[in-house]
Amino acid sequence: MQSVKTKAMVETGLLSAIAVIFISFWWYMPILGGFGNMLWPVVPIVLGHKHGIRYAVLSVAIVGFIGAMIFGPLVSAVQVLSFGSLSILIALSYVKNWNYLARYFVPALGFLVGFLIQLAIANYTMGGNLLGSMEMQLGAAQEAMRANYEAMGYAEDQIQQMLTFSNEIVKQMVIMFPGIAYVAGALLAFIVSSFANIIFRRQGIEVPGLRPFTEWQMPMWIAFLFGFSIFGYYWGSTREIELLTTVSMNGLYIAKLLSWVQGLSVVLYFGKRKGFGRGILTVAGVIALFPPLEMIVEVVGLVDMVTQYKLSHIKRAS
């Protein structure tokens, strides 16, 4: 037993040092930064699944401590709060054998909470509103766009129309930052888990299998979130309730994206059942990214979440 604990501690120390090297990619080589941020969370996941969740927590703590000495406390806090919390929750999903959806959506929630804490820390340390300053920077970029349009000879009404459109996009991006962070966390959880699964298979470690994408079934509460978000957005915008409007916009963004995922799963499932080849299905998936087919796929996903038609078809086929 003592030798097992010693081996676990040694592996934790060595792999945590490797994780810090991955973070250095983000700090010293920005081009490879995203790749490093996707790799270092794999370390706590591997340690947590092999030796227990406490070793995943210990690994994140070691990474945070060493990172604070090398890169500074703020950089270390960013890594630990976002990517560290995500990796611990993914490791917990392996240990507790969560289902294929909880493995991505729960860690994404941890990623979002960490992101919001980062904003609070940044606002406190910088003495201002970080999102507000970001909006100001985007506004300055719009002024540069105006100068470019004027130099290209556009009429004033055309310039104003384009700037108004881009200004609305900027405002919506700032408002929907939490929703975007949540979706990014879910995508990151999927990528990191895929890397971890490769390592586990090479080591002969059993991992809970992921259902084929064509068999994914989003929970029905997403359809209710879609409906409540539309109602909340209407109610908040007509009565100028800013908080309700913001929350509803973020909820609608998340619900629309997950409805699209469900709809694409339905299309690919029945396409596969009809004998269409992988190439045709891949092209269909790419086309479904663009309007108006994007909206059609979202509606298909919403209907299927409520009726569970595909799920009943899978049960009958099996």
Short mmCIF file of C-alpha atoms in Angstrom, two decimals:
data_model
loop_
_atom_site.label_atom_id
_atom_site.label_comp_id
_atom_site.label_asym_id
_atom_site.label_seq_id
_atom_site.Cartn_x
_atom_site.Cartn_y
_atom_site.Cartn_z
CA MET A 1 0.00 0.00 0.00
CA GLN A 2 2.83 2.38 0.88
CA SER A 3 4.57 1.68 -2.44
CA VAL A 4 1.33 2.40 -4.31
CA LYS A 5 0.95 5.77 -2.53
CA THR A 6 4.60 6.59 -3.23
CA LYS A 7 4.16 5.78 -6.91
CA ALA A 8 1.04 7.96 -7.06
CA MET A 9 2.86 10.87 -5.40
CA VAL A 10 5.85 10.53 -7.74
CA GLU A 11 3.60 10.42 -10.80
CA THR A 12 1.69 13.45 -9.51
CA GLY A 13 4.87 15.47 -9.09
CA LEU A 14 6.37 14.51 -12.46
CA LEU A 15 3.18 14.94 -14.47
CA SER A 16 2.39 18.25 -12.76
CA ALA A 17 5.82 19.52 -13.83
CA ILE A 18 4.96 18.50 -17.42
CA ALA A 19 1.66 20.37 -17.08
CA VAL A 20 3.57 23.54 -16.14
CA ILE A 21 5.65 23.09 -19.32
CA PHE A 22 2.43 22.97 -21.34
CA ILE A 23 1.28 26.20 -19.68
CA SER A 24 4.61 27.80 -20.65
CA PHE A 25 3.57 27.30 -24.28
CA TRP A 26 0.72 29.72 -23.60
CA TRP A 27 3.01 32.20 -21.86
CA TYR A 28 6.12 32.13 -24.06
CA MET A 29 4.71 30.91 -27.41
CA PRO A 30 1.24 32.40 -27.94
CA ILE A 31 0.81 30.54 -31.22
CA LEU A 32 0.91 27.24 -29.29
CA GLY A 33 -0.97 28.66 -26.30
CA GLY A 34 -4.32 27.12 -27.13
CA PHE A 35 -2.70 23.74 -27.67
CA GLY A 36 -0.95 23.93 -24.30
CA ASN A 37 -4.18 24.88 -22.53
CA MET A 38 -5.87 21.84 -24.05
CA LEU A 39 -3.06 19.51 -23.00
CA TRP A 40 -2.25 20.38 -19.40
CA PRO A 41 -5.76 19.60 -18.02
CA VAL A 42 -5.23 16.03 -19.24
CA VAL A 43 -2.69 15.55 -16.41
CA PRO A 44 -5.15 15.90 -13.48
CA ILE A 45 -7.68 13.76 -15.35
CA VAL A 46 -5.20 10.90 -15.80
CA LEU A 47 -4.06 11.13 -12.18
CA GLY A 48 -7.62 11.32 -10.85
CA HIS A 49 -8.80 8.30 -12.85
CA LYS A 50 -5.74 6.19 -11.97
CA HIS A 51 -5.19 7.09 -8.33
CA GLY A 52 -8.25 8.95 -7.08
CA ILE A 53 -9.73 12.42 -7.24
CA ARG A 54 -7.51 13.80 -4.47
CA TYR A 55 -4.47 13.37 -6.73
CA ALA A 56 -6.22 15.41 -9.42
CA VAL A 57 -6.81 18.19 -6.87
CA LEU A 58 -3.21 17.89 -5.66
CA SER A 59 -1.93 18.15 -9.23
CA VAL A 60 -3.92 21.34 -9.88
CA ALA A 61 -2.63 22.79 -6.59
CA ILE A 62 0.98 22.00 -7.58
CA VAL A 63 0.49 23.53 -11.00
CA GLY A 64 -1.02 26.64 -9.41
CA PHE A 65 1.82 26.97 -6.89
CA ILE A 66 4.62 26.52 -9.44
CA GLY A 67 2.80 28.68 -11.98
CA ALA A 68 2.48 31.51 -9.46
CA MET A 69 6.25 31.51 -8.94
CA ILE A 70 7.05 31.41 -12.68
CA PHE A 71 4.27 33.35 -14.40
CA GLY A 72 2.82 35.37 -11.53
CA PRO A 73 -0.24 34.86 -9.30
CA LEU A 74 -2.79 36.31 -11.74
CA VAL A 75 -1.75 34.05 -14.62
CA SER A 76 -1.72 31.09 -12.28
CA ALA A 77 -5.19 31.99 -10.99
CA VAL A 78 -6.52 32.12 -14.56
CA GLN A 79 -5.19 28.63 -15.28
CA VAL A 80 -6.37 27.08 -12.02
CA LEU A 81 -9.82 28.69 -11.95
CA SER A 82 -10.76 27.85 -15.53
CA PHE A 83 -8.76 24.89 -16.77
CA GLY A 84 -7.98 23.44 -13.35
CA SER A 85 -11.60 23.36 -12.22
CA LEU A 86 -12.60 21.87 -15.57
CA SER A 87 -10.01 19.10 -15.30
CA ILE A 88 -11.00 18.20 -11.71
CA LEU A 89 -14.66 17.89 -12.69
CA ILE A 90 -13.79 15.75 -15.72
CA ALA A 91 -11.66 13.51 -13.49
CA LEU A 92 -14.61 13.26 -11.10
CA SER A 93 -16.84 12.25 -14.02
CA TYR A 94 -14.51 9.33 -14.73
CA VAL A 95 -14.35 8.28 -11.10
CA LYS A 96 -18.13 8.54 -10.59
CA ASN A 97 -18.89 7.18 -14.09
CA TRP A 98 -21.16 10.06 -15.13
CA ASN A 99 -23.11 9.77 -18.35
CA TYR A 100 -21.75 11.09 -21.64
CA LEU A 101 -23.55 14.45 -21.40
CA ALA A 102 -22.76 15.24 -17.76
CA ARG A 103 -19.09 14.63 -18.54
CA TYR A 104 -19.10 17.74 -20.74
CA PHE A 105 -21.84 19.98 -19.38
CA VAL A 106 -20.92 19.86 -15.67
CA PRO A 107 -17.21 20.68 -16.24
CA ALA A 108 -18.35 23.47 -18.56
CA LEU A 109 -20.26 24.92 -15.61
CA GLY A 110 -17.07 24.84 -13.55
CA PHE A 111 -15.25 26.55 -16.43
CA LEU A 112 -17.93 29.26 -16.50
CA VAL A 113 -17.82 29.83 -12.74
CA GLY A 114 -14.02 30.08 -12.91
CA PHE A 115 -14.35 32.56 -15.77
CA LEU A 116 -16.76 34.75 -13.78
CA ILE A 117 -14.43 34.67 -10.77
CA GLN A 118 -11.62 35.77 -13.08
CA LEU A 119 -13.70 38.73 -14.22
CA ALA A 120 -14.39 39.68 -10.61
CA ILE A 121 -10.68 39.46 -9.73
CA ALA A 122 -9.72 41.45 -12.82
CA ASN A 123 -12.29 44.15 -12.06
CA TYR A 124 -11.04 44.37 -8.45
CA THR A 125 -7.31 44.45 -9.25
CA MET A 126 -7.65 46.78 -12.25
CA GLY A 127 -10.20 49.01 -10.58
CA GLY A 128 -12.65 49.00 -13.46
CA ASN A 129 -15.12 47.06 -15.54
CA LEU A 130 -13.20 44.62 -17.73
CA LEU A 131 -16.14 43.94 -20.05
CA GLY A 132 -16.78 47.66 -20.27
CA SER A 133 -13.18 48.34 -21.27
CA MET A 134 -13.40 45.54 -23.81
CA GLU A 135 -16.47 47.19 -25.29
CA MET A 136 -14.58 50.48 -25.45
CA GLN A 137 -11.72 48.80 -27.31
CA LEU A 138 -14.16 47.31 -29.78
CA GLY A 139 -15.69 50.76 -30.17
CA ALA A 140 -12.24 52.16 -31.01
CA ALA A 141 -11.87 49.41 -33.60
CA GLN A 142 -15.16 50.56 -35.13
CA GLU A 143 -13.81 54.08 -35.46
CA ALA A 144 -10.84 52.63 -37.35
CA MET A 145 -13.32 50.78 -39.57
CA ARG A 146 -15.10 54.06 -40.28
CA ALA A 147 -11.83 55.63 -41.40
CA ASN A 148 -11.13 52.68 -43.69
CA TYR A 149 -14.62 52.82 -45.21
CA GLU A 150 -14.27 56.56 -45.82
CA ALA A 151 -10.89 55.99 -47.48
CA MET A 152 -12.50 53.35 -49.72
CA GLY A 153 -15.12 55.86 -50.87
CA TYR A 154 -18.27 54.50 -49.23
CA ALA A 155 -21.21 56.87 -48.82
CA GLU A 156 -22.02 58.11 -45.31
CA ASP A 157 -25.35 56.28 -45.12
CA GLN A 158 -23.67 53.00 -46.14
CA ILE A 159 -20.95 53.50 -43.51
CA GLN A 160 -23.51 54.27 -40.83
CA GLN A 161 -25.55 51.20 -41.75
CA MET A 162 -22.50 48.89 -41.53
CA LEU A 163 -21.31 50.45 -38.27
CA THR A 164 -24.78 50.14 -36.72
CA PHE A 165 -24.88 46.47 -37.65
CA SER A 166 -21.39 45.80 -36.24
CA ASN A 167 -22.21 47.79 -33.10
CA GLU A 168 -25.20 45.56 -32.40
CA ILE A 169 -23.01 42.48 -32.84
CA VAL A 170 -20.43 43.89 -30.41
CA LYS A 171 -23.08 44.63 -27.79
CA GLN A 172 -24.58 41.15 -28.11
CA MET A 173 -21.12 39.53 -27.83
CA VAL A 174 -20.42 41.41 -24.60
CA ILE A 175 -23.84 40.51 -23.18
CA MET A 176 -23.53 36.84 -24.19
CA PHE A 177 -20.00 36.39 -22.84
CA PRO A 178 -21.16 33.94 -20.08
CA GLY A 179 -23.06 31.80 -22.59
CA ILE A 180 -20.11 31.79 -24.98
CA ALA A 181 -17.79 30.81 -22.10
CA TYR A 182 -20.10 27.93 -21.14
CA VAL A 183 -20.24 26.57 -24.68
CA ALA A 184 -16.46 26.97 -25.00
CA GLY A 185 -16.07 25.03 -21.73
CA ALA A 186 -18.23 22.18 -23.03
CA LEU A 187 -16.22 22.02 -26.25
CA LEU A 188 -12.96 22.14 -24.31
CA ALA A 189 -14.19 19.34 -22.03
CA PHE A 190 -14.92 17.21 -25.09
CA ILE A 191 -11.45 17.83 -26.58
CA VAL A 192 -9.60 17.26 -23.29
CA SER A 193 -11.58 14.08 -22.57
CA SER A 194 -10.72 12.79 -26.05
CA PHE A 195 -7.00 13.31 -25.36
CA ALA A 196 -7.34 11.58 -21.99
CA ASN A 197 -9.18 8.62 -23.55
CA ILE A 198 -6.29 8.12 -26.00
CA ILE A 199 -3.82 7.91 -23.09
CA PHE A 200 -6.06 5.54 -21.13
CA ARG A 201 -6.45 3.19 -24.09
CA ARG A 202 -2.69 3.12 -24.70
CA GLN A 203 -2.16 2.20 -21.05
CA GLY A 204 -4.87 -0.45 -21.14
CA ILE A 205 -7.04 1.43 -18.64
CA GLU A 206 -10.77 0.91 -19.01
CA VAL A 207 -12.70 4.09 -19.74
CA PRO A 208 -16.48 4.56 -19.89
CA GLY A 209 -17.41 4.49 -23.56
CA LEU A 210 -18.84 7.50 -25.33
CA ARG A 211 -22.03 6.93 -27.25
CA PRO A 212 -21.86 7.47 -31.00
CA PHE A 213 -22.90 11.00 -31.90
CA THR A 214 -25.92 9.68 -33.78
CA GLU A 215 -27.26 8.27 -30.49
CA TRP A 216 -26.88 11.44 -28.44
CA GLN A 217 -30.07 12.57 -26.73
CA MET A 218 -30.21 16.01 -25.16
CA PRO A 219 -32.41 16.33 -22.05
CA MET A 220 -35.87 17.82 -22.45
CA TRP A 221 -35.09 20.73 -20.12
CA ILE A 222 -33.14 22.31 -22.99
CA ALA A 223 -36.40 22.70 -24.91
CA PHE A 224 -37.96 24.35 -21.85
CA LEU A 225 -34.88 26.59 -21.54
CA PHE A 226 -35.42 27.62 -25.16
CA GLY A 227 -39.06 28.56 -24.51
CA PHE A 228 -38.40 30.35 -21.22
CA SER A 229 -35.48 32.27 -22.76
CA ILE A 230 -37.64 33.56 -25.62
CA PHE A 231 -40.36 34.61 -23.18
CA GLY A 232 -37.81 36.16 -20.79
CA TYR A 233 -36.14 38.07 -23.61
CA TYR A 234 -39.48 39.45 -24.79
CA TRP A 235 -40.56 40.37 -21.26
CA GLY A 236 -37.23 41.89 -20.31
CA SER A 237 -36.73 43.89 -23.51
CA THR A 238 -40.27 45.30 -23.58
CA ARG A 239 -40.12 46.31 -19.90
CA GLU A 240 -36.43 47.31 -19.92
CA ILE A 241 -35.39 44.72 -17.33
CA GLU A 242 -31.70 44.49 -18.24
CA LEU A 243 -30.79 41.52 -16.01
CA LEU A 244 -33.66 39.38 -17.33
CA THR A 245 -32.78 40.30 -20.92
CA THR A 246 -29.12 39.37 -20.40
CA VAL A 247 -29.88 36.05 -18.72
CA SER A 248 -32.45 35.20 -21.38
CA MET A 249 -30.05 35.98 -24.24
CA ASN A 250 -27.41 33.70 -22.74
CA GLY A 251 -29.95 30.94 -22.12
CA LEU A 252 -31.26 31.26 -25.67
CA TYR A 253 -27.73 31.06 -27.09
CA ILE A 254 -26.99 27.85 -25.17
CA ALA A 255 -30.39 26.30 -25.97
CA LYS A 256 -30.12 27.12 -29.68
CA LEU A 257 -26.66 25.57 -29.96
CA LEU A 258 -27.64 22.39 -28.09
CA SER A 259 -30.82 22.14 -30.15
CA TRP A 260 -28.68 22.32 -33.27
CA VAL A 261 -26.46 19.53 -31.92
CA GLN A 262 -29.53 17.39 -31.26
CA GLY A 263 -30.96 18.16 -34.70
CA LEU A 264 -27.70 17.26 -36.42
CA SER A 265 -27.62 13.99 -34.47
CA VAL A 266 -31.14 13.22 -35.75
CA VAL A 267 -30.25 14.04 -39.36
CA LEU A 268 -27.07 11.94 -39.30
CA TYR A 269 -28.80 9.03 -37.53
CA PHE A 270 -31.59 8.68 -40.08
CA GLY A 271 -29.18 9.43 -42.92
CA LYS A 272 -27.02 6.55 -41.74
CA ARG A 273 -30.08 4.32 -41.43
CA LYS A 274 -31.00 5.15 -45.02
CA GLY A 275 -27.56 4.01 -46.19
CA PHE A 276 -25.94 7.35 -47.03
CA GLY A 277 -22.14 7.26 -47.08
CA ARG A 278 -19.84 9.02 -44.64
CA GLY A 279 -18.84 11.60 -47.25
CA ILE A 280 -22.43 12.65 -47.91
CA LEU A 281 -23.18 12.84 -44.19
CA THR A 282 -20.07 14.94 -43.60
CA VAL A 283 -21.11 17.39 -46.32
CA ALA A 284 -24.61 17.50 -44.80
CA GLY A 285 -23.12 18.34 -41.40
CA VAL A 286 -21.08 21.19 -42.88
CA ILE A 287 -24.05 22.59 -44.80
CA ALA A 288 -26.14 22.46 -41.62
CA LEU A 289 -23.83 25.11 -40.13
CA PHE A 290 -25.19 27.79 -42.43
CA PRO A 291 -28.62 29.46 -42.55
CA PRO A 292 -31.37 28.74 -43.36
CA LEU A 293 -30.59 25.03 -42.84
CA GLU A 294 -29.08 25.90 -39.44
CA MET A 295 -32.49 27.07 -38.18
CA ILE A 296 -34.22 24.04 -39.69
CA VAL A 297 -31.82 21.71 -37.88
CA GLU A 298 -32.45 23.59 -34.60
CA VAL A 299 -36.21 23.10 -35.00
CA VAL A 300 -35.68 19.41 -35.76
CA GLY A 301 -33.63 19.12 -32.58
CA LEU A 302 -36.25 20.88 -30.46
CA VAL A 303 -39.05 18.67 -31.80
CA ASP A 304 -37.00 15.53 -31.24
CA MET A 305 -36.13 16.55 -27.66
CA VAL A 306 -39.82 16.91 -26.87
CA THR A 307 -41.09 13.85 -28.76
CA GLN A 308 -37.95 11.69 -28.31
CA TYR A 309 -38.73 10.14 -31.69
CA LYS A 310 -35.13 9.19 -32.48
CA LEU A 311 -34.66 7.62 -29.04
CA SER A 312 -37.78 5.48 -29.45
CA HIS A 313 -36.56 4.46 -32.92
CA ILE A 314 -33.19 3.40 -31.47
CA LYS A 315 -34.92 1.31 -28.79
CA ARG A 316 -37.12 -0.39 -31.39
CA ALA A 317 -34.14 -1.07 -33.65
CA SER A 318 -32.20 -2.68 -30.80
#
